[in-house]
mmCIF file of C-alpha atoms in Angstrom:
data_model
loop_
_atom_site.group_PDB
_atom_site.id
_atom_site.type_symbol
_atom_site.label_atom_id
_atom_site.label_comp_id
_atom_site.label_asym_id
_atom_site.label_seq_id
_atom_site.Cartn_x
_atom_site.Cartn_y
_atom_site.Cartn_z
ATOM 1 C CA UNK A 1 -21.628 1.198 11.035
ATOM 2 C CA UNK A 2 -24.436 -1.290 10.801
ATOM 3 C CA UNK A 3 -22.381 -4.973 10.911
ATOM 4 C CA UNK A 4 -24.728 -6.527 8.019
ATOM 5 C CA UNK A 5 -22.756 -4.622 5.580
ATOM 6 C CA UNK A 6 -19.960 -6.724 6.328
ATOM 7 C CA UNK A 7 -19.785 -9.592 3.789
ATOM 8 C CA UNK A 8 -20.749 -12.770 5.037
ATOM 9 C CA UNK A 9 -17.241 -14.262 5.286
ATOM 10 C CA UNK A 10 -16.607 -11.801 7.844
ATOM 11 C CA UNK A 11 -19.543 -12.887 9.582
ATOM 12 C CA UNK A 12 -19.029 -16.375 9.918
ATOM 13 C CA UNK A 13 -15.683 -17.218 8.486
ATOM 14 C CA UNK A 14 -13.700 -16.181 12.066
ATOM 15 C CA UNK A 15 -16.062 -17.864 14.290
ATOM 16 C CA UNK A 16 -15.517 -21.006 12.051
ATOM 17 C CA UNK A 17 -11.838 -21.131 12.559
ATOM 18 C CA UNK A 18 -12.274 -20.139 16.169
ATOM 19 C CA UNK A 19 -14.714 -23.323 16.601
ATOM 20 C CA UNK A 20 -12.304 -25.677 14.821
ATOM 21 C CA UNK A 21 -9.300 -24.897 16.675
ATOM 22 C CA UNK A 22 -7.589 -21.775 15.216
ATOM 23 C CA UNK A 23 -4.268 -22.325 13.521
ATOM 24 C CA UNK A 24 -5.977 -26.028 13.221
ATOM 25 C CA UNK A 25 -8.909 -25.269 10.653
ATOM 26 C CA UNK A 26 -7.028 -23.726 8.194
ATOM 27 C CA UNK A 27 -7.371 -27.000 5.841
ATOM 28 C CA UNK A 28 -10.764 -25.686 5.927
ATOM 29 C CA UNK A 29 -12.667 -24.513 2.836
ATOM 30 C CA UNK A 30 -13.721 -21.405 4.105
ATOM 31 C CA UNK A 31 -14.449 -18.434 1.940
ATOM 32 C CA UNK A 32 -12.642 -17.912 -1.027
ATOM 33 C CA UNK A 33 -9.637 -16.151 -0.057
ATOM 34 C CA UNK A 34 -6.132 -17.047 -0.643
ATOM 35 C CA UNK A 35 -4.818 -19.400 2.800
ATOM 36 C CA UNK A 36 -2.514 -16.489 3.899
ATOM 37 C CA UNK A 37 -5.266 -14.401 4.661
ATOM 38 C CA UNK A 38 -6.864 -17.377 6.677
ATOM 39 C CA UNK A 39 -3.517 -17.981 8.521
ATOM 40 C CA UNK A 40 -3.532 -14.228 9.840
ATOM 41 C CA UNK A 41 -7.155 -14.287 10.738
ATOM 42 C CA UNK A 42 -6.444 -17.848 12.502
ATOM 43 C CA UNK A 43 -3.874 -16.646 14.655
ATOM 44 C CA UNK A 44 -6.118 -13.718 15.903
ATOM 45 C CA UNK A 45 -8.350 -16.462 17.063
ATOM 46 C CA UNK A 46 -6.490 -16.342 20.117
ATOM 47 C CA UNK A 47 -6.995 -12.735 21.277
ATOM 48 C CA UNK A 48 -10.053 -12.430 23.836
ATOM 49 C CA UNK A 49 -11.742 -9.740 21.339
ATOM 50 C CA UNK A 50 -14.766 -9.316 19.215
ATOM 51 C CA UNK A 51 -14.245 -10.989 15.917
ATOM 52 C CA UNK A 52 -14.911 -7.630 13.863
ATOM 53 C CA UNK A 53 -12.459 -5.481 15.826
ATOM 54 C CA UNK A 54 -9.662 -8.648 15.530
ATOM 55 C CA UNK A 55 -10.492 -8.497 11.468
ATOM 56 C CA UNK A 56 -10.292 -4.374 11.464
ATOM 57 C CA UNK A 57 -7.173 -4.187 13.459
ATOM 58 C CA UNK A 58 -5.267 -6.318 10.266
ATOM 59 C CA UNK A 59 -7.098 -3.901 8.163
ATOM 60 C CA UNK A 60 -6.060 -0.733 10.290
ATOM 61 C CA UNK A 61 -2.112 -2.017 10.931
ATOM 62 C CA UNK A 62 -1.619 -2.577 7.064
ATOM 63 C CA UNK A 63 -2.539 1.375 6.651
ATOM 64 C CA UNK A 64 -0.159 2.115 8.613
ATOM 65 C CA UNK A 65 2.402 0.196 6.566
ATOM 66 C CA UNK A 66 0.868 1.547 3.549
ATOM 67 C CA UNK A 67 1.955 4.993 4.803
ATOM 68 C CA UNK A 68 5.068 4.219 5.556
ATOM 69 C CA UNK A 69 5.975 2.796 1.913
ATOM 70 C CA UNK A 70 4.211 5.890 0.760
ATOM 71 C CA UNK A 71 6.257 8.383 2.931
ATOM 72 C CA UNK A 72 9.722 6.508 1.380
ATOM 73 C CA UNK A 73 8.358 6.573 -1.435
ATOM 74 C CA UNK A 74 8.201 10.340 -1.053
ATOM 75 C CA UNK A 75 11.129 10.831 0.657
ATOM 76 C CA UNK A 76 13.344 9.414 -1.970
ATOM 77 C CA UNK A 77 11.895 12.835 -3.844
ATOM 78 C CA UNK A 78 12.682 15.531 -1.231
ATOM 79 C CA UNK A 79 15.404 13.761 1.257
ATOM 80 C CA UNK A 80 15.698 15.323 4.253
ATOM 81 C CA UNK A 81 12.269 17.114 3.917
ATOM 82 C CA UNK A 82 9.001 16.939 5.488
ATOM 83 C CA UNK A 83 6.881 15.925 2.444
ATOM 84 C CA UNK A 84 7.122 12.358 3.889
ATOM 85 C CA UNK A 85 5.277 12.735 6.987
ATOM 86 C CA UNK A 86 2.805 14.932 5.324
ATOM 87 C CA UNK A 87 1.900 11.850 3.024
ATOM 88 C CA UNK A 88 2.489 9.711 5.844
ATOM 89 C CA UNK A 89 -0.474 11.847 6.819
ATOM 90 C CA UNK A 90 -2.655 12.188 4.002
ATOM 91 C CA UNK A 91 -2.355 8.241 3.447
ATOM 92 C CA UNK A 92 -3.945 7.272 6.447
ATOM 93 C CA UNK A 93 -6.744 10.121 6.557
ATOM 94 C CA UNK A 94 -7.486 9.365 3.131
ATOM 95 C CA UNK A 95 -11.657 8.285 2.707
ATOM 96 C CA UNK A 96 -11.010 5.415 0.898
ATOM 97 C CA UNK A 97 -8.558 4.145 3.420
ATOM 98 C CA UNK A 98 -10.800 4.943 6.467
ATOM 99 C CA UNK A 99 -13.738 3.573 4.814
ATOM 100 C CA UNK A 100 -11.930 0.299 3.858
ATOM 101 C CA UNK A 101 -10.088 -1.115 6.659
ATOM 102 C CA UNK A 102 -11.316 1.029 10.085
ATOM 103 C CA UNK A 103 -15.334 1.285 8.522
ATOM 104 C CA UNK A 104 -15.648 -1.432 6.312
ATOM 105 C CA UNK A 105 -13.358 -4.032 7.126
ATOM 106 C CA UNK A 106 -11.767 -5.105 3.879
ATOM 107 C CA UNK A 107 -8.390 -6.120 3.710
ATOM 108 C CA UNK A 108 -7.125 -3.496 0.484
ATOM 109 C CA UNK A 109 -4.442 -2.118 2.607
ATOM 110 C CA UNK A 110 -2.718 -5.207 2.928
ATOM 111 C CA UNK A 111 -2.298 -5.934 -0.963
ATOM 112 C CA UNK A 112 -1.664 -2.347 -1.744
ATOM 113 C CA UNK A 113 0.992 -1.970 0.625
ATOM 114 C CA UNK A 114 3.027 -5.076 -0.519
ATOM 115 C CA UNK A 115 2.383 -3.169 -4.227
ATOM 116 C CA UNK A 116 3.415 0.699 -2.820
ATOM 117 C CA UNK A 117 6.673 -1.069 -1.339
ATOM 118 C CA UNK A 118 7.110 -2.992 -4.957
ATOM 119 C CA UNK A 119 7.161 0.456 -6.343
ATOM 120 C CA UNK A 120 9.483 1.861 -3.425
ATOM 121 C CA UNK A 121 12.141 -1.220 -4.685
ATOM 122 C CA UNK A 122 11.880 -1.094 -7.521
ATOM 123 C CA UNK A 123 12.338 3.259 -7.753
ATOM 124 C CA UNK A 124 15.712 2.125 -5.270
ATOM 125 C CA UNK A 125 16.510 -0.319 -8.042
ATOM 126 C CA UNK A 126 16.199 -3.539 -5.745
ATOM 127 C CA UNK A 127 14.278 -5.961 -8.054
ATOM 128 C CA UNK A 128 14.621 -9.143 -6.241
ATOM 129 C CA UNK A 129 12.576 -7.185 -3.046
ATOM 130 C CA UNK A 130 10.402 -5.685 -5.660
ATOM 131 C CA UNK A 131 8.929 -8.940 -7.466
ATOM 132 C CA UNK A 132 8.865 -10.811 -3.593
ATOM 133 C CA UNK A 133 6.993 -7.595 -2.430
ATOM 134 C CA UNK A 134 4.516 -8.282 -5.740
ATOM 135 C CA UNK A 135 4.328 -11.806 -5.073
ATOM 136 C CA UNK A 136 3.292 -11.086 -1.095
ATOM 137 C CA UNK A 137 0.716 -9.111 -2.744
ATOM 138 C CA UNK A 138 -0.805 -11.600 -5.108
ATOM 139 C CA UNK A 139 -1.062 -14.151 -2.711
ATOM 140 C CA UNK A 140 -3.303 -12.026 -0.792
ATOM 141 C CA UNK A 141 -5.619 -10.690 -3.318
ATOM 142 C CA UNK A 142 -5.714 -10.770 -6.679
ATOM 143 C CA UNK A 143 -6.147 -7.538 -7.476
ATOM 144 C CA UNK A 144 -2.485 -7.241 -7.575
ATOM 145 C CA UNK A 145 -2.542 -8.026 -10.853
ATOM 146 C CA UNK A 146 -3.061 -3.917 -11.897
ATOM 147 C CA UNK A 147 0.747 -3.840 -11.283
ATOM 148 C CA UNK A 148 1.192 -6.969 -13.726
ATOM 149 C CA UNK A 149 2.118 -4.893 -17.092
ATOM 150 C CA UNK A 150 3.983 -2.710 -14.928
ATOM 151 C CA UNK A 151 6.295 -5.645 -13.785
ATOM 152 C CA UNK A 152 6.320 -7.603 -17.230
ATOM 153 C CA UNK A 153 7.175 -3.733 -19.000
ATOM 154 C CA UNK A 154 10.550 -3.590 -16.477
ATOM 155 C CA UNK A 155 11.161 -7.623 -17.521
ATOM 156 C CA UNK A 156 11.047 -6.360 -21.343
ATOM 157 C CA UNK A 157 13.372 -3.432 -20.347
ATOM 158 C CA UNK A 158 15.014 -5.579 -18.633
ATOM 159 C CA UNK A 159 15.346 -4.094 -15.237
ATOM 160 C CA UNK A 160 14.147 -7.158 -14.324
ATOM 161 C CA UNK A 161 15.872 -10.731 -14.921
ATOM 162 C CA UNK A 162 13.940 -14.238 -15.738
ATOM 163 C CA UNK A 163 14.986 -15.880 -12.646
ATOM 164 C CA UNK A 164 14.070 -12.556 -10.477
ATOM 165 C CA UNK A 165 10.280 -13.870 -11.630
ATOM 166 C CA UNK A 166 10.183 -17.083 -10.217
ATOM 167 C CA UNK A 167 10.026 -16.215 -7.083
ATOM 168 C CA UNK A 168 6.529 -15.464 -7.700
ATOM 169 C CA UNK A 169 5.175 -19.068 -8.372
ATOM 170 C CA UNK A 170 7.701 -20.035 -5.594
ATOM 171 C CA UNK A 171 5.692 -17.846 -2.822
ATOM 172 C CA UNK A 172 2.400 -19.143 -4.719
ATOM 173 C CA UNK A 173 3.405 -22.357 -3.610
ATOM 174 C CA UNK A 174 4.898 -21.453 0.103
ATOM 175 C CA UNK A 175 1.661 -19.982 0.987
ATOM 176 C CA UNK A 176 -0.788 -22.835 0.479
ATOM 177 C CA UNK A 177 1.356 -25.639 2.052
ATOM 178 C CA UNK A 178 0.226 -25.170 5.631
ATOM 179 C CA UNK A 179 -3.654 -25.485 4.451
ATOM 180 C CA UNK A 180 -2.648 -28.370 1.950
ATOM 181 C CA UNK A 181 -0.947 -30.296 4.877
ATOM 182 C CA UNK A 182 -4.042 -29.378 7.232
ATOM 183 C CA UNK A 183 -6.725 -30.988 4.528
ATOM 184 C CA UNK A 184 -7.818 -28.527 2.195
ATOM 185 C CA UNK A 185 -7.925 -30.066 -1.612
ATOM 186 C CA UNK A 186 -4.645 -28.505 -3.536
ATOM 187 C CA UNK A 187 -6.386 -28.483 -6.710
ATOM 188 C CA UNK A 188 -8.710 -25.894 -5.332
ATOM 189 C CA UNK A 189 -5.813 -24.032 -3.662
ATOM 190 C CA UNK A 190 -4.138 -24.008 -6.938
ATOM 191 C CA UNK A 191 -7.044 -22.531 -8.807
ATOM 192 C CA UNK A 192 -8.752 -20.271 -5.870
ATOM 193 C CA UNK A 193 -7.874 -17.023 -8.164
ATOM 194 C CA UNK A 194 -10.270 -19.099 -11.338
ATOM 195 C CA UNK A 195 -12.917 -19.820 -9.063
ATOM 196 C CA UNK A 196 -13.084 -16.326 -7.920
ATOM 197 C CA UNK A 197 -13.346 -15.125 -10.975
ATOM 198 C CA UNK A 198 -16.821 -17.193 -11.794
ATOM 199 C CA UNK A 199 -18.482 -15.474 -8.800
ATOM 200 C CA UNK A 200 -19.468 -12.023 -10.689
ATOM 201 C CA UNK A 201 -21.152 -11.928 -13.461
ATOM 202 C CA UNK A 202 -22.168 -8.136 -13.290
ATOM 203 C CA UNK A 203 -20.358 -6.236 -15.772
ATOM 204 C CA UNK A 204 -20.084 -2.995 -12.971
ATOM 205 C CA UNK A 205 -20.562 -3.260 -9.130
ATOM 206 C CA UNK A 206 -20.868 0.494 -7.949
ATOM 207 C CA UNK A 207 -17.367 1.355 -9.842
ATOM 208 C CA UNK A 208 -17.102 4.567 -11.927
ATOM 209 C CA UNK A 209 -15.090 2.976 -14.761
ATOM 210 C CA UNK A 210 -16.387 1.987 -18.510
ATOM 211 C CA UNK A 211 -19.270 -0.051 -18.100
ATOM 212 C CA UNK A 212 -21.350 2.077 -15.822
ATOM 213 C CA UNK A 213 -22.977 2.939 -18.980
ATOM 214 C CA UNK A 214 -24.407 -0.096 -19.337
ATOM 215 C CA UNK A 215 -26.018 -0.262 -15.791
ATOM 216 C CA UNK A 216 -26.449 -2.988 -13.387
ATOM 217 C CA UNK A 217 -25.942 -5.610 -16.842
ATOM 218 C CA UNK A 218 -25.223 -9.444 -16.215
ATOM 219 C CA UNK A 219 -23.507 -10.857 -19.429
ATOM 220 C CA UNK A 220 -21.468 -13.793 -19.560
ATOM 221 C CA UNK A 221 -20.161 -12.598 -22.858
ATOM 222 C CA UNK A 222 -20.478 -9.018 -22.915
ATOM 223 C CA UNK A 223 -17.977 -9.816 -19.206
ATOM 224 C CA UNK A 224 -15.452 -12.717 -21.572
ATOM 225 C CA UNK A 225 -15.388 -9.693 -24.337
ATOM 226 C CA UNK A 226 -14.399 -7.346 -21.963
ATOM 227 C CA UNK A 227 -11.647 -9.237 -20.981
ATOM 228 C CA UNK A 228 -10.269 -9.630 -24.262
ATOM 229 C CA UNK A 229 -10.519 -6.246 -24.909
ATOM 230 C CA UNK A 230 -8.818 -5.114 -22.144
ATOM 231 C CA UNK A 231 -6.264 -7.775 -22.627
ATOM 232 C CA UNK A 232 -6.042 -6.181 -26.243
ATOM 233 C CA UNK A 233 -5.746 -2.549 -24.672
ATOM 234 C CA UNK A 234 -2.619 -3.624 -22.227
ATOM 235 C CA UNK A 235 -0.597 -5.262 -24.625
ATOM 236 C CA UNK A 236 -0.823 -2.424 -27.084
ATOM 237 C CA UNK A 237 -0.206 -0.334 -24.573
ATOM 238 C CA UNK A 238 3.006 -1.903 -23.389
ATOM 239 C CA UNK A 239 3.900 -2.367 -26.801
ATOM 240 C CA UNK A 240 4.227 1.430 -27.212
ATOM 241 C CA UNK A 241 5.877 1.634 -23.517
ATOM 242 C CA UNK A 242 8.454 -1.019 -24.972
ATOM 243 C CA UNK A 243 9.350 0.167 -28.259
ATOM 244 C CA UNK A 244 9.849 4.153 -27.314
ATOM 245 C CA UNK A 245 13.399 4.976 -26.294
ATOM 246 C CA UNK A 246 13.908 6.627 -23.136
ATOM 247 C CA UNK A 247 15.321 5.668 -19.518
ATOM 248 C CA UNK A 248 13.221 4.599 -16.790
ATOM 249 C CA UNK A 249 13.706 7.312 -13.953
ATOM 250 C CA UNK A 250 11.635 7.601 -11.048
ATOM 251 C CA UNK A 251 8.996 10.358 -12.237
ATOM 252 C CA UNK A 252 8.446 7.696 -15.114
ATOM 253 C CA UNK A 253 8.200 4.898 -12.913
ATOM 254 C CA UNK A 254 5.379 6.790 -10.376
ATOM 255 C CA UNK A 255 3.395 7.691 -13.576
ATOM 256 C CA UNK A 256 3.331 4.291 -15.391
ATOM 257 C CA UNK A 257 2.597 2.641 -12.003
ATOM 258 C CA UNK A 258 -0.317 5.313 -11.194
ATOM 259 C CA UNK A 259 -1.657 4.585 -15.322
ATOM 260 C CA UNK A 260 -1.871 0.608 -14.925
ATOM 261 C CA UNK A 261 -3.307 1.214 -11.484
ATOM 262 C CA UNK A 262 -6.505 3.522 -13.151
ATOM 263 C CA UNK A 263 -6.629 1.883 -16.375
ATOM 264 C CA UNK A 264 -7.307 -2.231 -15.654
ATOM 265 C CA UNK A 265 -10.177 -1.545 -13.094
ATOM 266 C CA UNK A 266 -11.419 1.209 -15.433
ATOM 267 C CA UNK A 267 -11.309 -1.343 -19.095
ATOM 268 C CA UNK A 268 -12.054 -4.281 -16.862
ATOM 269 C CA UNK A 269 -15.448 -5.872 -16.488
ATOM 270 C CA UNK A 270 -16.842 -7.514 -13.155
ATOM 271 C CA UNK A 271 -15.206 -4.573 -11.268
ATOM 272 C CA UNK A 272 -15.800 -3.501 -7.613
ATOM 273 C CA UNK A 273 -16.224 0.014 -6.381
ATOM 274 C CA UNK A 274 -13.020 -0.487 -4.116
ATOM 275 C CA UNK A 275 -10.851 -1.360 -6.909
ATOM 276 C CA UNK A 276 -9.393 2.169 -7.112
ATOM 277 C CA UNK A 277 -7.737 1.668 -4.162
ATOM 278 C CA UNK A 278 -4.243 1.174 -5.101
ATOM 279 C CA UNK A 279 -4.774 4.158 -7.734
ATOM 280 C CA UNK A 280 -5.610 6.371 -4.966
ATOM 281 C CA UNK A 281 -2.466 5.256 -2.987
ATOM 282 C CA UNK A 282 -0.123 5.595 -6.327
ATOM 283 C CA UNK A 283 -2.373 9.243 -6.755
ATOM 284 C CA UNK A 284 -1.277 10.727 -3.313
ATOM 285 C CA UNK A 285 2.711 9.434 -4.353
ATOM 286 C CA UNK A 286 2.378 10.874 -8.047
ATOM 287 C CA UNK A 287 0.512 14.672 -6.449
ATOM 288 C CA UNK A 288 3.992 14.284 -4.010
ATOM 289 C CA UNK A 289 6.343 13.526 -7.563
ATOM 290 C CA UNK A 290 4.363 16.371 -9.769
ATOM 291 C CA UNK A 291 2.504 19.063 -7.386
ATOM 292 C CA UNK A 292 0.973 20.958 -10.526
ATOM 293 C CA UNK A 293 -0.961 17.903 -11.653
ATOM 294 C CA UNK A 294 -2.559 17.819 -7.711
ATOM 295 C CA UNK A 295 -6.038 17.632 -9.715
ATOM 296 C CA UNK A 296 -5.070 13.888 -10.779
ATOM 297 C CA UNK A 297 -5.061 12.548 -7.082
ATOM 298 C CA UNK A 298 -8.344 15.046 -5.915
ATOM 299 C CA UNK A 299 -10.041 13.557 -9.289
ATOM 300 C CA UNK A 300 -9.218 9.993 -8.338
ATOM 301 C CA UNK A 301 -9.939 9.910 -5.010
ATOM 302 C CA UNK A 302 -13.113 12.038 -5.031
ATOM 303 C CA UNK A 303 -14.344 9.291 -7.407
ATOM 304 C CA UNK A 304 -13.540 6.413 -5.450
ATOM 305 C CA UNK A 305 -14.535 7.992 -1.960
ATOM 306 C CA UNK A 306 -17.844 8.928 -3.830
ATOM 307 C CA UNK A 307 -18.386 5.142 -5.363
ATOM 308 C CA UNK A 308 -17.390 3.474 -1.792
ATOM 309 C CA UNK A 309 -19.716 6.097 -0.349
ATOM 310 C CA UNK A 310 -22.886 5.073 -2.335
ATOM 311 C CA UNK A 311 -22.192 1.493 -2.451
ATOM 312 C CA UNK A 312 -21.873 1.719 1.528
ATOM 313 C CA UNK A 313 -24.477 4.467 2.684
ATOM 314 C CA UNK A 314 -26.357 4.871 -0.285
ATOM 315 C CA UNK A 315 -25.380 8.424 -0.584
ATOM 316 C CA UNK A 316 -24.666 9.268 -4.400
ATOM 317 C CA UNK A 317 -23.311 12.162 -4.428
ATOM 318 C CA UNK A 318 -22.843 12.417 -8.465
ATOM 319 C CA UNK A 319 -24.454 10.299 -10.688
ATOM 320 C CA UNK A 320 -21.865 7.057 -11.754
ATOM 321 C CA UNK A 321 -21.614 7.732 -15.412
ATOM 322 C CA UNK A 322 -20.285 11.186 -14.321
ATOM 323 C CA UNK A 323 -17.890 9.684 -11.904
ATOM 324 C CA UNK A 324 -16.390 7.399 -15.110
ATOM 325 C CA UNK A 325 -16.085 10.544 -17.509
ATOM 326 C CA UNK A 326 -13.890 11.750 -15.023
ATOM 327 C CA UNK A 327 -12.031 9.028 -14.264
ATOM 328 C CA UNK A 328 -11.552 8.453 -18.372
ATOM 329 C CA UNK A 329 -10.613 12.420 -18.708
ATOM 330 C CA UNK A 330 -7.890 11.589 -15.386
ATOM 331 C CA UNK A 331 -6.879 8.601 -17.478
ATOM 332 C CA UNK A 332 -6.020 10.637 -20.944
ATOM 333 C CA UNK A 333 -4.659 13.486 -19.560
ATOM 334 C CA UNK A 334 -1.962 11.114 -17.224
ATOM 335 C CA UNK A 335 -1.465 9.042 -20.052
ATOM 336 C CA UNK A 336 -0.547 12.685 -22.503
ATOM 337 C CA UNK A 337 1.895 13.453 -19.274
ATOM 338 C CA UNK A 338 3.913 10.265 -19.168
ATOM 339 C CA UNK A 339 4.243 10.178 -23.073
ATOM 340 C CA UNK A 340 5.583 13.955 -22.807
ATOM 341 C CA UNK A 341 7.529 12.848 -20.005
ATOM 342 C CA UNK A 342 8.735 9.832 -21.722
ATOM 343 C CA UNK A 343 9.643 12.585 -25.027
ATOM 344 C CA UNK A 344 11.943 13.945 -22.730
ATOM 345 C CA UNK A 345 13.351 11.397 -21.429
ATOM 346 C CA UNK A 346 17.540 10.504 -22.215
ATOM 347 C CA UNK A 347 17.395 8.831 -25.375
ATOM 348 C CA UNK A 348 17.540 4.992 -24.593
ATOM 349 C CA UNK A 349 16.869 1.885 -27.183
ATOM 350 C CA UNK A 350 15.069 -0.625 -26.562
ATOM 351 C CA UNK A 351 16.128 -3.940 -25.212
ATOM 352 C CA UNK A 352 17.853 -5.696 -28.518
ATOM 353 C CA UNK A 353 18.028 -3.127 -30.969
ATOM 354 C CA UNK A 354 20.901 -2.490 -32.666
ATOM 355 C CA UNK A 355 21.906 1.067 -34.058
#
């Protein structure tokens, strides 16, 4: 794979740290990553390697923990079977995951795997490891925030308590001491997630989701309405989730976790083609939970390894606006599943009402 297509941070962000010291620069304002992500690259400054293959080898070792939340994950369905090595298996052949840490060298894999073992603690009904796992995450991209409804629907059904969520801003503020003590400004740590958000202002970058109808389209406030829209969309949605009575049980919590993961990056403006990534992860676990609805995982990861694939190579395999319809079709018929799974479900008010 031809280097270029390595974002420029990847280019000149490691040999940066390595000139200033290592562990030593990381008061540096370099890229715009969260500091935990510079710590880990800092201390690889060390090894006598190339610079890519240091970067790729974080990418490739977090796949390998993603498969091994995933095969738990699946194991907690058929104990004592194989179907946890198989998706052990399937996780770390998957295109999306070869193209993004071994080709490509993004870092997905290491947010999605603190967010697959948020959904493993949360399935074994350990919420205090769940919201730390989630907090891990969002301190390293975030993207986490697809799981965000997910976490505030369990704090509404309370599954989860108050306190249990302060240990997110808690290892928010852990991770950027080391770089505020080294130098860097900690108003701009505090805020790294707003100023990342003013970098894009095209509506769709190479993702099959709702605006690749509107083509390669820069709009300030077509992108803000978007936002509120989607906002809009959530909170209805969890609305519904909050008010139906039923009991949370694991085939529940899979297919809630795999509908947040398609639907934000699919309302969502200013989107990436990788962005699927943790719904192809929660895909494989859900094909593992439900074997009939298979299609849902080849669906979503066809479409992803196909948008990753053109954005890459160039190599568009079906046209984008194809790719979205059936994403959106995925999307309605996973979203009629959990509401006939949720039908089904043991009765259960909700939180606060009274007979």
């Amino acid at each position: 794979m031809n280097q270029t297509i390595i974002i420029s941070f990847y280019r000149d962000g490691l040999p940066a740290l390595k000139e200033n010291g290592g562990l030593a620069a990381i008061g540096m304002n370099i890229g715009d990553y969260m500091p935990p992500y510079f710590y880990i690259l800092a201390l690889l400054t060390y090894l006598p390697w190339q610079d890519l293959y240091l970067i790729k080898l974080v990418s490739c070792a977090a796949d390998f923990v993603l498969a091994y939340y995933v095969m738990r994950i699946v194991w907690l369905r058929y104990p004592g079977r194989p179907h946890g090595m198989m998706a052990y298996a399937v996780v770390l052949f998957l295109p999306t995951v070869v193209l993004n840490s071994a080709a490509w060298a993004q870092c997905d894999a290491m947010f999605t795997s603190a967010l697959v073992a948020c959904l493993y603690y949360f399935l074994i009904d350990r919420p205090n490891r769940a919201v730390l796992a989630f907090a891990i995450s969002f301190v390293l991209k975030l993207q986490a925030i697809f799981f965000a409804p997910l976490l505030l629907l369990l704090f509404l059904k309370r599954k989860v308590k108050f306190h249990s969520l302060l240990i997110i801003p808690g290892v928010y503020i852990l991770s950027i001491i080391p770089a505020a003590i080294m130098g860097r400004n900690l108003w701009d740590l505090l805020t790294v997630y707003v100023s990342q958000s003013k970098l894009y202002t095209s509506l769709c970058m190479s993702i099959p989701n709702l605006y690749a109808f509107l083509g390669n389209v820069a709009s300030e406030p077509l992108g803000k309405a978007g936002v509120i829209f989607a906002g809009g969309v959530v909170l209805m949605l969890l609305y519904v989730l909050y008010r139906k009575p039923y009991v949370i049980t694991p085939e529940i919590l899979v297919t809630m976790g795999l509908l947040f993961a398609i639907l934000l990056p699919f309302i969502l403006p200013h989107m990436h083609e990788r962005y699927y990534f943790l719904a192809d992860i929660v895909s494989v676990i859900f094909a593992f939970y439900f074997p009939r609805k298979v299609y849902t995982a080849a669906i979503m990861c066809g479409a992803s390894a196909c948008a990753t694939a053109n954005y890459l190579f160039g190599l568009a395999y079906y046209p984008q606006q194809l790719l979205a319809v059936a994403v959106f079709i995925n999307l309605i018929l996973l979203a009629k599943h959990l509401w006939d799974l949720l039908s089904n479900s043991p009765v259960q008010r909700p939180a606060g009402v009274t007979a």
